[in-house]
Structures are given as structure tokens and as C-alpha cells.
Amino acid sequence: MGNLVIAYIILAFYSLFIIVHGTDKLSCNQTPYPTLCNHYIGTTNYSISSSSSDVSSSYYSFHDMALKVTMDQAIVAHKLVSSTMESNDFKDKRAKSAWEDCLELYENTIYQLNRSMNSNNLNDRLTWQSASIANQQTCQNGFLDSNLSSHYLNYFPSISSNLSKLLSNSLAISNTLTSLTSLPKDPVVRRGRKLLSFNGFPEWLSPSDRRLLQALPGTAAPKADIVVAQDGSGNYKSVSEGVAAAGRVSKNGRVNYINNVTLWLDFDSAVSSDGFIARDLTIENSAGPQKHQAVALLSSSDHSVFYRCSFRGYQDTLYVLSQRQFYRDCDIYGTIDFIFGDAVALFQNCNIFLRKPMSKQQNAVTAQGRTDPNENTGIVIHNCRIMAASDLKPVQGSVKCFLGRPWQKYSRTVVVKSSLDGLIQPAGWMPWAGSFALNTLYYGEYMNIGAGANTAGRVKWPGFHVITNPTEALKFTVANFLDGGSWIPGTGVPFETGL
């Protein structure tokens, strides 16, 4: 028995020795695009130590090389977009808008890749690289959705394609790090400053903001620095005026809070600054169902929290574009794909209302947009209630309603311990187009209740799962899916860590 154990240890060490010594080649060979990886990295004289204690740092070094060449390509792409805009007088407003969006998205990609290189936290790296992939896809979607693909493809020959592949490779290497090394989660330090310092709040959060977040329903909120009210009772009548003024009076350039305001929007609004916190805010796009896609809020804010907020729209209400987002005790209203995007988004204790769509339309709660299997993204609906809004209730029998459909190839959505009213179709989920993504998506349901929760008639797609193992369900909790235990406490917002 002792000899068998010794032999096993020797074999295990020998396997590790082979993996370590072949890291440069194996990592490229294990990426989705090994030829491109070898083209940029494989030609360098790269070697790592055989010592198991150096495995972590060696893999990080290799990963940093992959990130560096990816960022170099992103910089080239950004310069191309910028020069294209400078040298062309776009008469088509849609094309000009699409190029402007791409310019901003490529700037953000360079930022995400750069900070990925400066972080030893694997969850951060996975999130920021996934955001870079979402940026790339969003740029392309701007042209495809407006039937302007020729505008994009004519100016972007191989650069865009290479960047997409390099992003995919870098993300794959990150997941190799996950499986071959045991890395610290680094729960205390985020973005170069302490996350928690004073009574569980970030050190950069002012005392007044802490009091605001701690205030319970029915208690008096602290005096606002700036009050926006349309009736003239505040300092400003419009949100834009209030935001501009807040930038002048706050040393940190942040809005402390805007009191008693409902945003009614005829345009898309966006939140991109990291650490965004919203409480008791209603955001509504008033375009109506006849305008089709009409986003109320687009969020790409990392470590963002929305608490007791309401998002009202019809099609495409809430665009969870990218990065880590937590929604607690919120109301979300919509019809088609009204929670969509490629963020790491978790909804807890929320009310999700399906509204009455236009004639012959069908409702889908989610349209998750994961394009790469190595992304850590997805939409998780935990302990929520999915039901008909007041305008749908009288006619809900005539409108087919589904939990979601796959916007992209690796779409991932999980509904956990939620209440599903009878308006949800027995099939549960609907296809996007034919058999697209049905083998590669991941849709799951775990311990849901209500008339619409019976899984007996659910779709038979290979990618659909009725989850019965709690260990599998635990992957989609605040603790594991969002790594929320390391950053949500600093917001003062209540949350459940586990199932």
C-alpha cells in the first residue's frame, strides 16, 4: 500500500513537471486559436521553473504576455477607428453613431486589459476580460443591428478578427490558471484601494453617504447636498443640471445623491463608473411598445448595486452590458428580452413584471449575450417573483411568455428558488432562431415554485438543465457567481450569500 502511494505521488509530480515545462506550448495549444497564439507568443524564448512553488507566478507571466499582445492589437484597432472617423464625413447618422460607440468601447477595452495586467485577482481578470469581449461584440452589433455591416467590415479587415481571437485566447488562459493553480482571492484590495474600512463601508464613501445607505424605510434621510425636483422645490429641476453641479461641489467628483426623482427617458441612459450605487430610484423609458427596442438603463459599471429601484420599459428595458452587477429588491417591467446583456448580473428578491406587448408578439424575460464559453458572465434570478403586470393580467392567456431566449451562442441564464406565475409557458424557454445555440447555451432551473415552475414540459435542448444537485446550484449564488461577499457588504445593501 505504501509503495502504491509513493508511486502515485511520483506520477502526480511527473504530470505536474510535464505540464509546467510545456506551459508555453500547451497554453497556446489549449487556446481556441493556437496558431494566432503561437504567432504572437510561441516564437519568444519563454521558459519557466520546474519548481511547483513557481507555477502560479509562471502562469501569470505567460498570461501577462498574452494580455500584452492583445492590448497592443486593441490599441491598433482603436487608432484605426479614430482615424476612420477623422477622415470620413459620415452623412448617415446611424453609421456615425455606431463608429462613436466603437471608439468609446475600444477605449474601455484598453482600460480593461491594462488593469487586468495589474491585478493578481483571478476573478477580476476574468470579469474585465469578459467585459472586453462584450465591448467587441457590442461594437459589431451596432452595425449589424442597423444593417450597416459593410461600413464596419470595409474599414476593419483582419484587425477586428485578430483582436476577437486574442481576447478569446487570453480568457482561455485565465481559465487554465483557475484549473492548474490555487490562487488567493484577494478579497480586501480592489482597484488599488481598500474595499472595507469603516463599519463595513469603503474608505472612499463619505460619512453622509454611509448614513444614507444605512437609513431604513420610514426613517429620515440625511440632508442632501443637491436636490433635483421638477416642481422647483430643490436646487435644480433637471438631473443633468444636478449632476453637473455635483461635479463642481464634490471633491471626489461624485453625486452624493439625488432625492425623490423619477427618470422618464426618451433615450438610452448609461452608467459606466465602477462602484455605482443607486437606491430608491425609478428609471423609465417612455417610448412605449410601438417603438420596439427602447433601453431604460444600460449598465457596464463594475461592482454596481441597485437597491429598491424600479426599471420600466417594454422591449430591452434593462441592458446589463458587462461586469459585476447586483440588483436587490428591485422591480423590472418589460416585454421582449427586457433583461439582456453580457454582465455577471444577479437579481435577488426582485419582482419581475411582464407587460402587454404589441399584437402577435411573445414575451421573453431574458436574452443573455455570452459569446465565449470561458466568460464568467450570465444572468441569475434568485428568490424573485416573475408575474404579469397589471396591463397583461386581463389578457395573459393570449400572450405567450418565456423565461428567456439565447441572444448569443453561449447564453447563460439560471432561475433559482423563484416564484413563477402561471403565465410562463410549459416549455419555459424559447429559441432565438431555429437551432441556434441550443447545444451550447446553459439554462438552468432550481427549486422554483408556482404554477409556471413545473419542469415536466420544459424544452429538451442539450443546454437546458433541471438542476437537482445543490452543489451545482451553489455556483450561481452571490458568494460564488458574483464573489459578492468581498464587495457587496461595503455598500450597506442587504443580501443573501448562499441559496
Coordinates of C-alpha atoms in Angstrom, one line a residue, residues 42-479:
G42 CA 5.3 31.0 -29.3
T43 CA 8.3 32.5 -31.1
T44 CA 9.7 34.0 -27.9
N45 CA 12.3 32.2 -25.8
Y46 CA 10.0 31.5 -22.9
S47 CA 10.7 29.1 -20.1
I48 CA 9.5 28.6 -16.5
S49 CA 10.9 26.9 -13.5
S50 CA 10.1 23.3 -12.7
S51 CA 9.5 24.2 -9.0
S52 CA 5.9 23.8 -8.1
S53 CA 6.1 27.0 -6.0
D54 CA 6.7 29.0 -9.2
V55 CA 3.8 27.6 -11.1
S56 CA 1.4 30.5 -10.1
S57 CA 3.9 33.2 -11.0
S58 CA 4.9 31.5 -14.2
Y59 CA 1.4 31.1 -15.4
Y60 CA 0.8 34.8 -14.6
S61 CA 3.8 35.7 -16.6
F62 CA 2.6 33.8 -19.6
H63 CA -0.9 35.3 -19.2
D64 CA 0.6 38.8 -19.0
M65 CA 2.3 38.2 -22.3
A66 CA -1.0 37.1 -23.8
L67 CA -2.7 40.2 -22.4
K68 CA 0.1 42.5 -23.6
V69 CA -0.2 41.4 -27.3
T70 CA -3.9 41.6 -27.0
M71 CA -3.7 45.1 -25.7
D72 CA -1.3 46.1 -28.5
Q73 CA -3.8 44.9 -31.0
A74 CA -6.6 46.8 -29.2
I75 CA -4.5 49.9 -29.4
V76 CA -4.1 49.4 -33.2
A77 CA -7.9 48.9 -33.6
H78 CA -8.6 52.0 -31.5
K79 CA -6.3 54.1 -33.7
L80 CA -8.0 52.7 -36.8
V81 CA -11.4 53.6 -35.5
S82 CA -10.2 57.1 -34.6
S83 CA -8.5 57.8 -37.9
T84 CA -11.6 56.4 -39.8
M85 CA -13.8 58.9 -38.0
E86 CA -11.4 61.8 -38.7
S87 CA -11.1 61.0 -42.4
N88 CA -14.8 60.4 -43.2
D89 CA -17.7 62.7 -43.2
F90 CA -20.5 60.3 -42.2
K91 CA -23.7 61.5 -43.7
D92 CA -25.6 58.5 -42.3
K93 CA -26.3 59.4 -38.6
R94 CA -26.6 55.8 -37.7
A95 CA -23.2 55.0 -39.1
K96 CA -21.6 57.9 -37.3
S97 CA -23.2 56.9 -34.0
A98 CA -22.0 53.3 -34.4
W99 CA -18.4 54.5 -35.0
E100 CA -18.6 56.8 -32.0
D101 CA -19.8 53.9 -29.8
C102 CA -17.0 51.7 -31.1
L103 CA -14.4 54.3 -30.3
E104 CA -15.6 54.5 -26.7
L105 CA -15.8 50.7 -26.5
Y106 CA -12.2 50.2 -27.7
E107 CA -11.0 52.9 -25.2
N108 CA -12.7 50.9 -22.5
T109 CA -11.2 47.6 -23.8
I110 CA -7.7 49.1 -23.5
Y111 CA -8.5 50.1 -20.0
Q112 CA -9.9 46.7 -19.0
L113 CA -6.9 44.9 -20.4
N114 CA -4.4 47.2 -18.8
R115 CA -5.9 46.8 -15.3
S116 CA -6.2 43.0 -15.9
M117 CA -2.4 43.0 -16.2
N118 CA -2.0 44.9 -13.0
S119 CA -4.2 42.6 -10.9
N120 CA -3.4 39.3 -9.3
N121 CA -7.0 38.6 -8.6
L122 CA -8.3 36.0 -11.0
N123 CA -12.0 36.9 -10.6
D124 CA -11.1 40.5 -11.6
R125 CA -9.2 39.3 -14.6
L126 CA -12.0 37.0 -15.8
T127 CA -14.5 39.8 -15.3
W128 CA -12.5 42.5 -17.1
Q129 CA -11.5 40.3 -20.0
S130 CA -15.1 39.2 -20.3
A131 CA -16.1 42.9 -20.5
S132 CA -13.6 43.4 -23.3
I133 CA -15.2 40.6 -25.3
A134 CA -18.6 42.2 -24.6
N135 CA -17.2 45.5 -25.9
Q136 CA -16.0 43.9 -29.1
Q137 CA -19.4 42.2 -29.7
T138 CA -21.3 45.4 -28.8
C139 CA -19.3 47.4 -31.3
Q140 CA -20.1 44.9 -34.1
N141 CA -23.8 44.7 -33.0
G142 CA -24.1 48.5 -33.5
F143 CA -23.5 48.0 -37.2
L144 CA -25.3 44.7 -37.6
D145 CA -28.5 45.9 -35.9
S146 CA -28.7 48.9 -38.2
N147 CA -27.8 46.9 -41.4
L148 CA -24.6 48.8 -41.6
S149 CA -22.2 45.8 -41.6
S150 CA -20.4 46.9 -44.7
H151 CA -19.4 50.2 -43.0
Y152 CA -17.7 48.2 -40.4
L153 CA -16.2 45.3 -42.5
N154 CA -14.8 47.6 -45.2
Y155 CA -12.7 49.5 -42.7
F156 CA -11.9 46.6 -40.4
P157 CA -10.2 43.8 -42.4
S158 CA -8.2 41.4 -40.2
I159 CA -7.6 43.7 -37.2
S160 CA -11.0 43.2 -35.6
S161 CA -10.9 39.4 -36.2
N162 CA -7.5 39.1 -34.7
L163 CA -8.4 41.1 -31.7
S164 CA -11.5 39.0 -31.1
K165 CA -9.4 35.8 -31.2
L166 CA -6.7 37.2 -29.0
L167 CA -9.3 38.2 -26.4
S168 CA -10.7 34.7 -26.5
N169 CA -7.2 33.2 -26.1
S170 CA -6.4 35.4 -23.1
L171 CA -9.7 34.4 -21.4
A172 CA -8.9 30.8 -22.1
I173 CA -5.5 31.1 -20.4
S174 CA -7.2 32.7 -17.4
N175 CA -9.3 29.6 -17.0
T176 CA -6.2 27.5 -17.3
L177 CA -4.9 29.4 -14.4
T178 CA -8.0 28.5 -12.5
S179 CA -7.6 24.8 -13.0
L180 CA -3.9 24.5 -12.6
T181 CA -3.1 26.9 -9.7
S182 CA -4.5 27.7 -6.4
L183 CA -4.7 31.5 -6.3
P184 CA -5.6 33.9 -3.5
K185 CA -9.0 35.6 -3.9
D186 CA -7.6 38.9 -2.6
P187 CA -10.9 39.9 -1.1
V188 CA -9.6 43.1 0.7
V189 CA -8.0 45.1 -2.0
R190 CA -9.8 46.4 -5.1
R191 CA -8.6 48.8 -7.8
G192 CA -5.7 49.9 -5.6
R193 CA -7.7 51.0 -2.5
K194 CA -9.3 49.3 0.4
L195 CA -12.8 48.0 -0.1
L196 CA -13.8 47.8 3.6
S197 CA -12.5 50.1 6.2
F198 CA -15.1 51.8 8.4
N199 CA -18.1 49.8 9.8
G200 CA -18.1 47.7 6.6
F201 CA -18.1 50.6 4.2
P202 CA -15.4 51.6 1.7
E203 CA -13.0 54.3 2.9
W204 CA -13.8 56.5 0.0
L205 CA -17.5 56.6 0.9
S206 CA -18.3 59.8 2.8
P207 CA -20.0 59.7 6.3
S208 CA -23.1 61.2 4.8
D209 CA -23.3 58.5 2.1
R210 CA -22.9 55.9 4.8
R211 CA -25.8 57.3 6.7
L212 CA -27.8 57.4 3.5
L213 CA -27.2 53.8 2.8
Q214 CA -27.9 52.8 6.4
A215 CA -31.2 54.7 6.6
L216 CA -34.1 52.3 7.0
P217 CA -37.5 52.7 5.3
G218 CA -39.5 55.3 7.1
T219 CA -36.5 57.0 8.8
A220 CA -35.3 60.4 7.9
A221 CA -32.6 60.5 5.3
P222 CA -29.6 62.9 5.8
K223 CA -29.7 66.3 4.3
A224 CA -29.0 66.2 0.6
D225 CA -26.1 68.1 -0.9
I226 CA -28.1 68.6 -4.0
V227 CA -31.8 68.1 -4.6
V228 CA -33.3 67.7 -8.0
A229 CA -37.0 68.3 -8.2
Q230 CA -39.2 69.2 -11.2
D231 CA -41.5 71.3 -9.1
G232 CA -38.7 73.8 -8.3
S233 CA -38.5 72.8 -4.6
G234 CA -34.9 71.7 -4.9
N235 CA -31.7 73.2 -6.1
Y236 CA -32.2 72.1 -9.8
K237 CA -35.0 71.0 -11.9
S238 CA -33.2 68.6 -14.2
V239 CA -30.9 65.6 -13.4
S240 CA -28.3 66.9 -15.9
E241 CA -28.0 70.2 -14.0
G242 CA -27.7 68.4 -10.7
V243 CA -25.0 66.0 -12.0
A244 CA -23.1 68.9 -13.5
A245 CA -23.3 70.9 -10.2
A246 CA -22.3 67.8 -8.1
G247 CA -19.1 67.5 -10.1
R248 CA -18.2 71.1 -9.0
V249 CA -19.1 70.8 -5.3
S250 CA -17.8 67.3 -4.6
K251 CA -14.0 66.8 -4.1
N252 CA -14.4 63.3 -5.5
G253 CA -16.4 64.4 -8.4
R254 CA -19.3 62.2 -7.4
V255 CA -23.0 62.8 -6.9
N256 CA -23.8 62.2 -3.3
Y257 CA -27.4 61.5 -4.1
I258 CA -30.4 62.9 -6.0
N259 CA -33.5 63.0 -3.9
N260 CA -37.1 61.9 -4.9
V261 CA -36.5 61.8 -8.6
T262 CA -38.1 59.5 -11.3
L263 CA -36.2 59.5 -14.6
W264 CA -38.6 59.4 -17.6
L265 CA -36.5 58.8 -20.7
D266 CA -37.0 59.0 -24.4
F267 CA -33.4 58.0 -24.9
D268 CA -30.9 55.5 -23.6
S269 CA -29.2 56.3 -20.3
A270 CA -25.9 54.7 -19.3
V271 CA -23.9 54.0 -16.1
S272 CA -20.3 53.1 -16.6
S273 CA -18.4 54.3 -13.5
D274 CA -17.2 51.5 -11.2
G275 CA -18.9 51.2 -7.8
F276 CA -22.1 52.8 -8.8
I277 CA -24.8 52.6 -6.1
A278 CA -28.5 53.5 -6.8
R279 CA -31.3 53.4 -4.2
D280 CA -35.0 54.2 -4.4
L281 CA -34.7 55.4 -8.0
T282 CA -37.2 54.8 -10.8
I283 CA -35.9 54.8 -14.4
E284 CA -38.4 54.6 -17.2
N285 CA -38.2 54.7 -20.9
S286 CA -41.5 56.3 -22.1
A287 CA -41.2 55.3 -25.8
G288 CA -43.8 52.6 -25.4
P289 CA -44.1 49.2 -27.1
Q290 CA -44.6 50.6 -30.6
K291 CA -41.0 51.9 -30.6
H292 CA -39.6 48.4 -30.2
Q293 CA -36.1 48.5 -28.6
A294 CA -36.1 51.3 -26.0
V295 CA -33.5 50.9 -23.3
A296 CA -34.3 52.5 -19.9
L297 CA -30.8 51.9 -18.5
L298 CA -27.5 50.5 -19.8
S299 CA -25.1 49.5 -17.1
S300 CA -21.4 48.5 -17.6
S301 CA -20.5 49.5 -14.0
D302 CA -18.3 47.0 -12.2
H303 CA -19.3 46.3 -8.6
S304 CA -22.5 48.2 -9.1
V305 CA -25.5 47.8 -6.8
F306 CA -29.2 48.8 -7.4
Y307 CA -31.3 48.6 -4.3
R308 CA -35.1 49.1 -4.2
C309 CA -35.0 50.6 -7.7
S310 CA -37.6 50.3 -10.5
F311 CA -36.8 49.9 -14.2
R312 CA -39.8 50.4 -16.5
G313 CA -40.0 49.8 -20.2
Y314 CA -41.2 47.4 -22.8
Q315 CA -38.6 45.8 -25.2
D316 CA -35.0 45.8 -23.9
T317 CA -35.7 47.7 -20.7
L318 CA -32.5 46.8 -18.8
Y319 CA -29.2 46.4 -20.6
V320 CA -26.8 44.7 -18.3
L321 CA -23.9 45.1 -20.7
S322 CA -20.9 43.9 -18.7
Q323 CA -19.0 43.4 -15.4
R324 CA -20.4 42.6 -11.9
Q325 CA -23.9 43.9 -11.1
F326 CA -26.2 43.2 -8.1
Y327 CA -29.9 44.0 -8.0
R328 CA -31.8 43.7 -4.7
D329 CA -35.5 44.3 -4.0
C330 CA -36.0 45.9 -7.5
D331 CA -39.0 46.0 -9.8
I332 CA -38.3 45.3 -13.5
Y333 CA -41.0 45.8 -16.1
G334 CA -40.9 44.8 -19.8
T335 CA -42.0 42.6 -22.7
I336 CA -39.3 41.2 -25.1
D337 CA -35.8 40.5 -23.9
F338 CA -36.2 43.1 -21.2
I339 CA -33.3 41.9 -19.1
F340 CA -30.4 41.4 -21.6
G341 CA -26.7 41.7 -22.0
D342 CA -23.4 40.0 -21.0
A343 CA -22.7 41.1 -17.5
V344 CA -22.2 39.0 -14.4
A345 CA -25.6 40.0 -13.2
L346 CA -27.6 38.6 -10.2
F347 CA -31.1 39.6 -9.3
Q348 CA -32.2 38.8 -5.7
N349 CA -35.6 39.3 -4.1
C350 CA -36.8 41.3 -7.1
N351 CA -40.3 41.5 -8.8
I352 CA -40.1 40.9 -12.5
F353 CA -43.3 42.1 -14.3
L354 CA -44.2 41.0 -17.8
R355 CA -46.3 43.7 -19.6
K356 CA -48.7 43.5 -22.5
P357 CA -46.7 43.5 -25.8
M358 CA -47.9 44.5 -29.2
S359 CA -50.2 42.2 -31.2
K360 CA -48.7 38.9 -32.1
Q361 CA -45.6 39.4 -30.0
Q362 CA -44.3 37.0 -27.4
N363 CA -42.6 37.9 -24.2
A364 CA -39.2 36.8 -23.1
V365 CA -37.8 37.9 -19.7
T366 CA -34.1 37.5 -20.6
A367 CA -31.7 37.5 -23.6
Q368 CA -28.3 36.8 -22.2
G369 CA -25.4 37.6 -24.6
R370 CA -22.4 35.4 -23.7
T371 CA -20.3 34.8 -26.9
D372 CA -17.4 32.9 -25.4
P373 CA -17.6 29.7 -23.2
N374 CA -14.8 31.0 -21.0
E375 CA -16.6 34.2 -19.9
N376 CA -17.7 34.2 -16.3
T377 CA -20.9 36.1 -17.3
G378 CA -24.6 35.2 -17.1
I379 CA -28.0 36.3 -15.6
V380 CA -29.0 34.7 -12.3
I381 CA -32.5 35.3 -11.0
H382 CA -32.6 34.3 -7.3
N383 CA -35.6 34.3 -4.9
C384 CA -37.5 36.6 -7.3
R385 CA -41.1 36.6 -8.4
I386 CA -42.0 36.5 -12.1
M387 CA -45.5 37.6 -12.8
A388 CA -47.9 39.6 -15.0
A389 CA -48.1 43.4 -14.8
S390 CA -51.5 45.0 -14.4
D391 CA -51.9 45.6 -18.2
L392 CA -51.1 42.0 -19.0
K393 CA -53.2 40.2 -16.4
P394 CA -56.6 40.6 -18.1
V395 CA -55.2 39.1 -21.4
Q396 CA -52.3 37.0 -20.2
G397 CA -53.9 33.8 -21.6
S398 CA -53.4 35.2 -25.1
V399 CA -49.7 36.1 -24.8
K400 CA -47.0 33.5 -24.7
C401 CA -44.4 34.3 -22.0
F402 CA -41.0 32.6 -21.6
L403 CA -38.1 32.9 -19.2
G404 CA -35.6 33.7 -21.9
R405 CA -34.0 33.0 -25.3
P406 CA -30.4 32.8 -26.4
W407 CA -29.1 36.1 -27.9
Q408 CA -25.6 34.6 -28.3
K409 CA -24.1 31.2 -28.7
Y410 CA -23.1 30.6 -25.1
S411 CA -26.1 32.3 -23.5
R412 CA -26.3 31.5 -19.7
T413 CA -29.4 32.2 -17.5
V414 CA -30.3 30.4 -14.3
V415 CA -33.5 30.8 -12.3
V416 CA -33.1 29.7 -8.6
K417 CA -35.7 29.3 -5.9
S418 CA -38.1 31.8 -7.5
S419 CA -41.8 32.0 -7.8
L420 CA -43.1 31.7 -11.4
D421 CA -46.7 32.5 -12.1
G422 CA -48.8 30.6 -14.5
L423 CA -48.2 32.9 -17.4
I424 CA -44.9 31.1 -18.1
Q425 CA -45.3 28.7 -20.9
P426 CA -44.8 24.9 -20.1
A427 CA -41.7 24.9 -22.4
G428 CA -40.2 27.6 -20.3
W429 CA -37.7 28.9 -22.8
M430 CA -37.9 29.9 -26.5
P431 CA -35.4 29.6 -29.3
W432 CA -33.8 32.6 -30.9
A433 CA -33.7 31.3 -34.5
G434 CA -34.0 27.6 -35.4
S435 CA -31.5 25.5 -33.6
F436 CA -29.0 28.3 -32.9
A437 CA -27.2 27.9 -29.5
L438 CA -29.4 25.1 -28.3
N439 CA -26.5 22.8 -27.8
T440 CA -24.1 25.4 -26.4
L441 CA -26.2 27.6 -24.1
Y442 CA -26.6 26.9 -20.3
Y443 CA -30.1 27.4 -19.0
G444 CA -31.0 26.1 -15.6
E445 CA -33.8 26.0 -13.1
Y446 CA -33.5 25.0 -9.4
M447 CA -36.3 24.6 -6.8
N448 CA -38.7 27.1 -8.3
I449 CA -42.3 27.3 -7.2
G450 CA -45.6 28.5 -8.6
A451 CA -47.9 27.5 -11.4
G452 CA -45.3 28.2 -14.0
A453 CA -42.5 26.3 -12.3
N454 CA -43.4 22.7 -13.4
T455 CA -40.4 21.4 -15.4
A456 CA -42.2 18.4 -16.9
G457 CA -42.9 20.1 -20.1
R458 CA -39.7 22.0 -20.4
V459 CA -37.6 22.2 -23.6
K460 CA -35.4 19.2 -24.4
W461 CA -32.4 21.2 -25.5
P462 CA -29.0 19.8 -24.6
G463 CA -28.1 23.1 -23.0
F464 CA -31.2 23.1 -20.6
H465 CA -30.8 21.7 -17.1
V466 CA -33.2 21.0 -14.4
I467 CA -30.8 21.4 -11.5
T468 CA -31.2 18.8 -8.7
N469 CA -27.8 18.9 -7.1
P470 CA -27.3 21.8 -4.6
T471 CA -23.6 21.8 -5.4
E472 CA -24.4 22.8 -9.0
A473 CA -26.9 25.4 -7.8
L474 CA -24.3 26.9 -5.4
K475 CA -22.3 28.0 -8.4
F476 CA -24.9 30.7 -9.0
T477 CA -25.1 32.4 -5.6
V478 CA -23.9 35.8 -4.6
A479 CA -20.8 34.2 -3.0

